XYZ file of C-alpha atoms in Angstrom:
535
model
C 79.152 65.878 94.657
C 75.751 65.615 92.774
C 75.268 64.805 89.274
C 78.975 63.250 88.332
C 76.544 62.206 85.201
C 78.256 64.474 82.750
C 75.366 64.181 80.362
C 72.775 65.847 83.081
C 75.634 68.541 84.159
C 75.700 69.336 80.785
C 72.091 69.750 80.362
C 71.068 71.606 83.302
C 74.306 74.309 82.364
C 73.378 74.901 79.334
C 69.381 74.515 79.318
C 69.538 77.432 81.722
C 71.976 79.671 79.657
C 69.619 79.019 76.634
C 66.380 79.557 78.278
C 67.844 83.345 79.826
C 69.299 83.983 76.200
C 65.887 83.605 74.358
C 63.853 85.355 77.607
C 66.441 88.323 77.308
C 65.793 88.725 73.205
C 61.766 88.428 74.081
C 62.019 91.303 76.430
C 63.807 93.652 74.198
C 61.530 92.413 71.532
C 58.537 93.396 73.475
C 60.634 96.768 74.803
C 60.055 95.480 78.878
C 60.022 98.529 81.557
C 62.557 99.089 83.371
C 60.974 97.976 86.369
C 59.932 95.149 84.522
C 63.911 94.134 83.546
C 64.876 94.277 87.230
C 61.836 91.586 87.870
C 63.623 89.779 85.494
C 67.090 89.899 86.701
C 66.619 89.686 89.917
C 64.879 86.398 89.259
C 67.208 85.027 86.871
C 69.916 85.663 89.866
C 67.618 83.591 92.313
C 67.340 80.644 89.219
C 70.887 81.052 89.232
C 72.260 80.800 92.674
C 69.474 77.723 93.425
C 71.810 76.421 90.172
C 75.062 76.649 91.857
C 74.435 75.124 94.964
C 72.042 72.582 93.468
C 75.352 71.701 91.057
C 78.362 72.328 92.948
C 81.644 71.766 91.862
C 83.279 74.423 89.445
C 79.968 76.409 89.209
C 79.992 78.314 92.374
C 83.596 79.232 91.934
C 82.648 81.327 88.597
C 79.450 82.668 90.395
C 81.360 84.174 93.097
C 83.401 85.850 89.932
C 80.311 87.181 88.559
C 79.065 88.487 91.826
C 81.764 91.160 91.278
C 81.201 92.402 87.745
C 79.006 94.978 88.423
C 80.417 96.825 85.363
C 79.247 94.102 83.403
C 75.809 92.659 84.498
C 72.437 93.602 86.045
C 72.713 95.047 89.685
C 69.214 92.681 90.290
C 71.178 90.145 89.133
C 74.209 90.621 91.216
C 72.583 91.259 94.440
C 71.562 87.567 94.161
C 74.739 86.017 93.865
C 77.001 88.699 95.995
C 77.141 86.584 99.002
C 78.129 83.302 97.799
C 80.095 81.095 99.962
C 82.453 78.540 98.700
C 80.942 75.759 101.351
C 79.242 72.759 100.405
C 78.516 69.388 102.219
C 81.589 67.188 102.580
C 82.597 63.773 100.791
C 82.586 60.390 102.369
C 85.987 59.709 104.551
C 86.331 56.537 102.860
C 86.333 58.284 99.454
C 88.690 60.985 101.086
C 90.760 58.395 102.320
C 91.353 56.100 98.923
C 92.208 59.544 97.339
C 95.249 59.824 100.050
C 96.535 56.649 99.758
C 96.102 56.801 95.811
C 98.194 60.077 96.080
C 100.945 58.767 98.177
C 101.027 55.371 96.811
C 101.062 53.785 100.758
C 98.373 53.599 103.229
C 98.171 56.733 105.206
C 99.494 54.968 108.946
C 102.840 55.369 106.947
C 103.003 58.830 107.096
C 100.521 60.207 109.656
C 100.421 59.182 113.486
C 96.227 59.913 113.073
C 93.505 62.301 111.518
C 90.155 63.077 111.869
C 87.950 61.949 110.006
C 85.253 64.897 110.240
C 86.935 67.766 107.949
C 87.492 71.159 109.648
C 86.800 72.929 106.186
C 84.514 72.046 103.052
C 85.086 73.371 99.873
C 83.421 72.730 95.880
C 87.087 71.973 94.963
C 89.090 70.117 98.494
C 88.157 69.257 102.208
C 90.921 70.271 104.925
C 91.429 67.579 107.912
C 93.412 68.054 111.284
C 96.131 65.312 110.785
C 99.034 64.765 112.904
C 102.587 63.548 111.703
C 104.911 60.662 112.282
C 107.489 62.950 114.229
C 104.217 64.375 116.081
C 103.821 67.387 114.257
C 100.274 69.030 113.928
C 99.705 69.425 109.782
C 96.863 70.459 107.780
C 95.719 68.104 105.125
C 93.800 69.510 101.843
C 92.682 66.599 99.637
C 91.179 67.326 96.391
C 87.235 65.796 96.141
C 86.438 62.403 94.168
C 86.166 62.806 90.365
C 86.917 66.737 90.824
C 88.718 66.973 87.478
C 86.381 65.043 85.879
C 83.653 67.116 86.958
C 85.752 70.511 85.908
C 86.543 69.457 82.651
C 82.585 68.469 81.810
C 81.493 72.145 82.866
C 84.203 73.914 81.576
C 83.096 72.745 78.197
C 79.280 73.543 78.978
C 80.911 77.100 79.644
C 82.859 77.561 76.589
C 79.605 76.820 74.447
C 77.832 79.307 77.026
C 80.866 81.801 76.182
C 80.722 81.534 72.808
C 76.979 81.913 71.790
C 77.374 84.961 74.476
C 80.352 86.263 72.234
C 78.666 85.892 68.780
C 74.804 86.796 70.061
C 74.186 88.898 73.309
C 72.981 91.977 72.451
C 75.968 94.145 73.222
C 78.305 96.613 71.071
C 81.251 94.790 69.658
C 84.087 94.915 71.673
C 82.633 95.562 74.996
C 83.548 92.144 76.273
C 85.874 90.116 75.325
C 84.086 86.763 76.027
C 86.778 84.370 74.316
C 89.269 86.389 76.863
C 87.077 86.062 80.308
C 86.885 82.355 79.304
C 90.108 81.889 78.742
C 91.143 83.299 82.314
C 88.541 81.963 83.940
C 90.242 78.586 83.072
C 93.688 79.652 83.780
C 92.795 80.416 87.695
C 90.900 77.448 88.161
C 93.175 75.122 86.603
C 95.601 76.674 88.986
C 93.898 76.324 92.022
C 92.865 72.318 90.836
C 96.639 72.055 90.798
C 98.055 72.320 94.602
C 101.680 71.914 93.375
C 101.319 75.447 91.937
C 99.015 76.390 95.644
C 102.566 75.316 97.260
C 104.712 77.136 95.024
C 101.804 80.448 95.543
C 102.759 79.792 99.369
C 106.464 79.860 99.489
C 106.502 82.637 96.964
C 104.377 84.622 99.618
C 106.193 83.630 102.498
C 109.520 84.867 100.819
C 107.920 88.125 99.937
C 106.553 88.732 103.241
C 109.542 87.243 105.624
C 110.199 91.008 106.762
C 107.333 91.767 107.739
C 106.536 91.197 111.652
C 102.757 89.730 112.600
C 102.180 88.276 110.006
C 102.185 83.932 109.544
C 102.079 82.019 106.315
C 102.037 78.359 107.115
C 104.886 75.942 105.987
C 104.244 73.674 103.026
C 105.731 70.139 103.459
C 106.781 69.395 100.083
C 107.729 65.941 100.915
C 104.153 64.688 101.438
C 102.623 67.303 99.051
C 101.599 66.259 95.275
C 98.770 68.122 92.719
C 95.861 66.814 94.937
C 96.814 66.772 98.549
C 98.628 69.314 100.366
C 100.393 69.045 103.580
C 100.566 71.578 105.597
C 101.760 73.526 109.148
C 98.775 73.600 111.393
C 98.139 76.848 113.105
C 95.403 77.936 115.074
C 93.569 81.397 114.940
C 90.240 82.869 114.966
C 88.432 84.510 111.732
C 89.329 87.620 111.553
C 85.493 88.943 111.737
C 85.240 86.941 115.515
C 84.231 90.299 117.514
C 84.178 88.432 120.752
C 87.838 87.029 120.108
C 89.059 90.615 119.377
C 87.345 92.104 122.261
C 88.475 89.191 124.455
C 92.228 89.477 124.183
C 92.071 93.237 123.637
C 93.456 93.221 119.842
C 93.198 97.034 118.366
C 90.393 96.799 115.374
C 91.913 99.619 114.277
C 95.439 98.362 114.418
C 94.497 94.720 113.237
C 93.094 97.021 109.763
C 95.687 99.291 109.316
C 98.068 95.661 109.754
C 95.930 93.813 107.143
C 96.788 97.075 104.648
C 100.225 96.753 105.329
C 100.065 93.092 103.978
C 97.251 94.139 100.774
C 98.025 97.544 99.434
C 101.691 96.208 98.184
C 99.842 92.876 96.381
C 97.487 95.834 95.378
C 100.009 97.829 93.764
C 103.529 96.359 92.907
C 103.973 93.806 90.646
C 104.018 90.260 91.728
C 100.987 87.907 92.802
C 98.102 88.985 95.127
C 95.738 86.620 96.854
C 92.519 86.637 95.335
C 90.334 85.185 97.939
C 91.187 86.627 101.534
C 87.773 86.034 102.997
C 87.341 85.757 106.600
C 88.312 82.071 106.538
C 91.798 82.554 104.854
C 92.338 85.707 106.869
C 92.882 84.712 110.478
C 94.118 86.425 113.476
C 96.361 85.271 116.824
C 95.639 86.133 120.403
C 98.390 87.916 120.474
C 97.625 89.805 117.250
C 99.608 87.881 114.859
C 97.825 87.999 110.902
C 97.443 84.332 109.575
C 97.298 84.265 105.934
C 95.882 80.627 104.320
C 94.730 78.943 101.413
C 96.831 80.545 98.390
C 95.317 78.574 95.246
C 93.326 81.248 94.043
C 95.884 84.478 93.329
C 96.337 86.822 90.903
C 98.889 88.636 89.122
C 100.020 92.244 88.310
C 102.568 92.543 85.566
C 105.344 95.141 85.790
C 103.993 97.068 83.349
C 100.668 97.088 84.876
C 102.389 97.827 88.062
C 103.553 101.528 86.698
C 100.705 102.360 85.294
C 98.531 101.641 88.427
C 101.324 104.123 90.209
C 101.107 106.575 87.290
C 97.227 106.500 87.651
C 97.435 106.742 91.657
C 100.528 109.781 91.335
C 97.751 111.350 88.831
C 94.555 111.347 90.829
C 96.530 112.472 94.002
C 97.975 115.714 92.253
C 94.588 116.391 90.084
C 96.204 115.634 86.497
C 93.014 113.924 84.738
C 94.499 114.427 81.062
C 97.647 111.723 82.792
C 94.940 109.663 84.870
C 93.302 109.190 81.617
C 96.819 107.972 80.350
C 96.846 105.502 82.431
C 93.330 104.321 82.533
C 94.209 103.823 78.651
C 97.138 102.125 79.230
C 95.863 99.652 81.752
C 92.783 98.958 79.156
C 89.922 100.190 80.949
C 88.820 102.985 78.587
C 86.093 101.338 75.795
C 86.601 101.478 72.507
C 86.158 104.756 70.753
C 86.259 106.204 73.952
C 86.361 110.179 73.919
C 89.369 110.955 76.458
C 88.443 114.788 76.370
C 84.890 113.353 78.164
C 86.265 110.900 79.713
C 89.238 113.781 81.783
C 85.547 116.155 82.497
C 83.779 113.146 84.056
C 86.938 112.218 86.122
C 87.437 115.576 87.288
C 83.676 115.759 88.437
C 83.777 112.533 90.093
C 87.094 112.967 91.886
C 86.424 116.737 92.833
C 83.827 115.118 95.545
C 84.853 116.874 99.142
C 85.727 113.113 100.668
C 85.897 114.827 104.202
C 82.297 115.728 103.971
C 81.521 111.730 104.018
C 81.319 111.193 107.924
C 78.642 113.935 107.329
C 76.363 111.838 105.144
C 74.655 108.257 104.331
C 77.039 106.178 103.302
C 75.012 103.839 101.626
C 74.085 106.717 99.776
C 76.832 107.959 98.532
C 78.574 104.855 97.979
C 74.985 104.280 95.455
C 75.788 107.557 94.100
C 79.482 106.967 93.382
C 78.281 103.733 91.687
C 76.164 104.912 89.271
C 78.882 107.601 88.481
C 81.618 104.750 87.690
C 78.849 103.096 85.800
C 78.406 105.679 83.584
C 81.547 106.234 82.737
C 82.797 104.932 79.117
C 84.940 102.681 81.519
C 84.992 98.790 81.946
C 87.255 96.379 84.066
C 89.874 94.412 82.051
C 89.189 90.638 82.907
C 92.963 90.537 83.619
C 91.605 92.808 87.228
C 88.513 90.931 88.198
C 90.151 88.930 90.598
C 92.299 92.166 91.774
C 88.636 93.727 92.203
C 87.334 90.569 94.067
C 90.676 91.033 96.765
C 89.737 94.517 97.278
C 86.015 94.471 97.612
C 86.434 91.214 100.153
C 88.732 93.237 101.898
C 86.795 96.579 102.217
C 83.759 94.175 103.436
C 85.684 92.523 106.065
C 86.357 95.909 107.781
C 83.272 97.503 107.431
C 82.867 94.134 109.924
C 85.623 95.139 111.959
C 85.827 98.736 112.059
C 81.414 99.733 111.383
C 82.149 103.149 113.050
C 85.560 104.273 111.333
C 85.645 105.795 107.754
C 87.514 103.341 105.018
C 89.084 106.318 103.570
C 90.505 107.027 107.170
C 91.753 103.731 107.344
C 93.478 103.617 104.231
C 95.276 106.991 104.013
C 97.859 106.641 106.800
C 98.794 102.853 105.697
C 98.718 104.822 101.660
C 101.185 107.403 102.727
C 103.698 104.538 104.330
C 103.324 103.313 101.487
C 103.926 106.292 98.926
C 106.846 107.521 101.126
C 108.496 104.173 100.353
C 108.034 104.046 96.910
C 108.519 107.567 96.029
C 112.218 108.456 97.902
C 112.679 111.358 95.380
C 110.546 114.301 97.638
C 112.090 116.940 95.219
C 110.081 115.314 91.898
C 107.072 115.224 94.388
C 107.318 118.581 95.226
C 107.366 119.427 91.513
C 104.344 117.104 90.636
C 102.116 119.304 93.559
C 103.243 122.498 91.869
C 102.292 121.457 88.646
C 98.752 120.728 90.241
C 98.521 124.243 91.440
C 95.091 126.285 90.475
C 97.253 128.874 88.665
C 100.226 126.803 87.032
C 96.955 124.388 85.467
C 95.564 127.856 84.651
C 98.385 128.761 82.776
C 99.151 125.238 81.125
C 95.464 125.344 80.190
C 95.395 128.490 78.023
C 98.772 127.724 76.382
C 97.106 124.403 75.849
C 94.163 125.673 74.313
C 96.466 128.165 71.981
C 98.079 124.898 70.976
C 95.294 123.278 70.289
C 93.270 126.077 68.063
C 93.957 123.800 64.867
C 92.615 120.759 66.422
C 89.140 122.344 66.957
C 88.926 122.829 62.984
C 88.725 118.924 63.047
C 85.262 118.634 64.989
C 83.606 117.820 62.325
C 85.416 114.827 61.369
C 85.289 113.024 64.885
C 81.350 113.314 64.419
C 81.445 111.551 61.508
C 83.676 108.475 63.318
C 80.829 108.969 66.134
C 78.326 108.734 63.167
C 80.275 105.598 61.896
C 80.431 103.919 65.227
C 76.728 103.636 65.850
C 75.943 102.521 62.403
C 78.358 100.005 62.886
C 76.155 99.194 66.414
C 72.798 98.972 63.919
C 75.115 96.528 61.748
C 76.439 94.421 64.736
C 72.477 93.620 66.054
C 71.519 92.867 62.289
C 74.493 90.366 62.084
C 73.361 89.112 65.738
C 69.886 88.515 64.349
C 70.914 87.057 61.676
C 73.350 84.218 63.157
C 70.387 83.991 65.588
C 67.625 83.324 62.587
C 70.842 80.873 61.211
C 71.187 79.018 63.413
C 67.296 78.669 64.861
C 66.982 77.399 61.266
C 69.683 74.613 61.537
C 67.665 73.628 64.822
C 64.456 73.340 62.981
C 65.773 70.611 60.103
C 67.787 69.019 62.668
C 64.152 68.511 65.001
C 62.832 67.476 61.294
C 65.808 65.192 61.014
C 64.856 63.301 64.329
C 60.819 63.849 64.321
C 60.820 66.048 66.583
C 58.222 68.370 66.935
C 58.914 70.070 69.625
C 62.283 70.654 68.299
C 61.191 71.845 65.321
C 58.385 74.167 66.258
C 60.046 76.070 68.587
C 63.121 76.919 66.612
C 60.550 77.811 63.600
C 59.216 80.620 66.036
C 62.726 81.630 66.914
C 63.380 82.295 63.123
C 60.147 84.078 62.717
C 61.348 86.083 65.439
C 64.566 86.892 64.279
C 63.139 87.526 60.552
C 61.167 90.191 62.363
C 64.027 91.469 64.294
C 66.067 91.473 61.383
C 63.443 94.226 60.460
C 63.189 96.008 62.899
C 66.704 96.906 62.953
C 66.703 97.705 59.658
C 64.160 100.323 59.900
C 65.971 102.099 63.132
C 68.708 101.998 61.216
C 67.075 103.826 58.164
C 65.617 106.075 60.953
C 68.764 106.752 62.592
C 70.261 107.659 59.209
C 67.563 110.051 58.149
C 67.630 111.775 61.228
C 71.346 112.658 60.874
């Protein structure tokens, strides 16, 4: 692993989250292009990724969560990161081996028969080795890297300072992240997967779930010879799930094999219960016979019960065209933004969900897929940070059989495997039945104009919501005076302290940071004033 020093991992971290913080207030203070932000981003991504891999450890783990918050950042900046691979070069065997030994308090001839030395799998967090038991049973052996926690807990504080400038400064409305929150998961998961006692419990918890299910193998864990940094496990052999020639060669339906892996998803998807966050090719292996592997269980998710009904509600909505419920439901699962106008938000849903789908195999996807995009994006509609790694399972997933399947439709894939799935979970056909009628042209045409009889006296309130809307963006005028402000604060405390030390360096630059945010300070003020006068 390069640079244990904690002092230089701490440096380089945050060096580079300052230097992108004061290049992103220059370009809004010099009001960039657009053309010219996208420059920006996209390099920033490149600086970025070159970061990671130049870092390892912890750091690639959160820039593969990044890559899939395109709600949230730049899509320049994304397209940099979105292919990450969690694969880095591996640690000495002698290093590998004292951890073992240090783990199960006995030299390792005590409880395996041999193991290779070359690891069959490299990871920023563990290395897997081929091992084979006393009793002569194959077993996978994951051993946590040298000075891992260590290494964790040094940029996990580098990242809470990072976090909390972001929280307090980026120039964003208030309330549109929740950066103390994303932090605080963000830790939770990866303390997790650091800890493979809670990997093994992940396992046998999935294994239980899924016993019914034919296909479908999820290794033993040997809890005997398992502690929180090594875990033993069943080895089984199987070929990436991607492998083409491997399908082709033993004649495995791609089309089955999909519809199979949907069988295993869209409950984790849906139902309450943990879902495995990472099912990339690697973790998602396939038999010669067909058979689904499922592996490496230390980075999952979870979906509440309550979060569980709503995602149904939200699904039952959509399917029978009832945007004021869908709406409902996107509320109660926390995606709507604050101050979020639901009337606007059921008009945009109804346009983006009254798309012909059928017409797709008719057009570019790439396209449309661009199109539906910037739709979503413009929705008043963000992803809770409680889904991010529910969005990372899904998108992996829809990658890995646009891989398998380049010629069938996703939405032709899915819809079979979704009606299994609704027919199970939805026994009563008669309150179906009623649902579809109530989705009817005429019976909405109805409901609609007793609605809007209903509703008369609410209309004589228009006036009042545009004065909250009028209230809202002052208090956006207010929030990027307070942000300049903290900024010109704090810039100050920088220059005495490069006084303090003799500095100048120190000192000179954080003098033109608060002559910057003086100026900015002003120039809100008077877009404010603006603002006002023009209302």
């Amino acid at each position: 692993m390069k640079y244990r020093r904690k002092s230089v991992r701490a440096w380089k971290i945050l060096s580079f989250a300052l230097a992108v913080f004061l290049k992103v207030y220059w370009y809004r203070f010099r009001k960039k292009s657009e053309s010219e932000w996208e420059k920006f981003w996209e390099k920033t991504g490149s600086q970025f990724r070159e970061l990671l891999f130049e870092l390892e450890g912890l750091l690639i783990k959160v820039g593969q969560l990044l890559s899939i918050r395109e709600d949230l950042l730049p899509k320049s900046f994304i397209k940099q990161i979105q292919d990450l691979v969690d694969q880095v070069p591996a640690a000495p065997w002698e290093e590998i081996k004292k951890e073992l030994e240090k783990e199960w308090n006995r030299p390792i001839e005590d409880i395996l028969l041999s193991i290779e030395e070359e690891p069959v799998a490299s990871a920023s967090i563990g290395q897997v080795y081929k091992a084979i038991l006393k009793d002569g049973t194959e077993a996978a052996v994951k051993v946590q890297r040298p000075a891992i926690r260590s290494i964790i807990k040094t940029d996990f504080r580098s990242l809470a300072i990072i976090f909390w400038f972001a929280g307090h400064f980026a120039p964003l409305p208030k309330g549109f992240i929740n950066f103390n929150l994303l932090f605080k998961e963000l830790k939770i998961v990866i303390e997790r997967e650091v800890d493979f006692k809670k990997e093994m419990e992940t396992s046998n918890y999935f294994r239980e779930r899924f016993r019914s299910f034919s296909n479908l193998l999820i290794p033993i864990v040997y809890s005997e010879f398992s502690t929180s940094q090594v875990l033993v496990m069943e080895w089984v052999d199987g070929a990436r799930i991607t492998d083409i020639d491997f399908l082709e060669k033993y004649q495995i339906s791609r089309k089955e094999l999909s519809e199979h892996v949907l069988r295993v998803f869209l409950p984790q998807w849906l139902e309450a219960g943990f879902f495995h966050a990472d099912p990339h090719a690697g973790n998602v292996r396939v038999r010669s016979d067909g058979t689904l592997i499922l592996l490496d269980f230390g980075m999952v998710g979870e979906i509440s019960k309550k979060d569980a009904l709503n995602f149904q509600h939200l699904i039952q909505a959509i399917l029978f065209k009832n945007y004021a419920n869908a709406v409902d439901a996107l509320r109660e699962l926390d995606f709507l933004l604050p101050k979020a106008d639901a009337k606007q938000v059921e008009k945009l849903l109804k346009e983006v969900l009254s798309i012909d789908f059928n017409r797709f195999k008719e057009m570019d996807m790439l396209a449309v897929k661009k199109e539906m995009n910037d739709i979503m994006r413009s929705l008043p509609i963000q992803v809770p940070t409680r889904f991010i790694f529910l969005g990372r399972s899904f998108v992996t997933i829809e990658g890995m059989f646009l891989t398998i399947n380049p010629d069938e439709e996703l939405i032709d894939m899915i819809k079979p495997v979704f009606m299994e799935w609704i027919n199970k979970n939805y026994p009563n056909k008669w309150k179906l039945v009623l649902t579809w009628i109530k989705a009817q042209p005429f019976i909405q045409m109805f409901q609609s104009t007793f609605t809007n009889l209903v509703e008369l006296p609410g209309r004589l309130i228009d006036k009042r919501e545009e004065e909250q809307m009028r209230s809202y963006y002052f208090s956006i005028y207010e929030n990027q005076k307070k942000q300049v402000f903290f900024l010109g604060i704090l810039a100050a405390l920088s220059t005495f302290y490069g006084m303090y030390v003799q500095n100048p360096y120190i000192w000179q630059v954080s003098s033109g940071v608060v002559g910057l945010s003086l100026f900015g300070y002003i120039i809100c003020s008077w877009k404010q004033r603006k603002w006002l006068k023009r209302k």
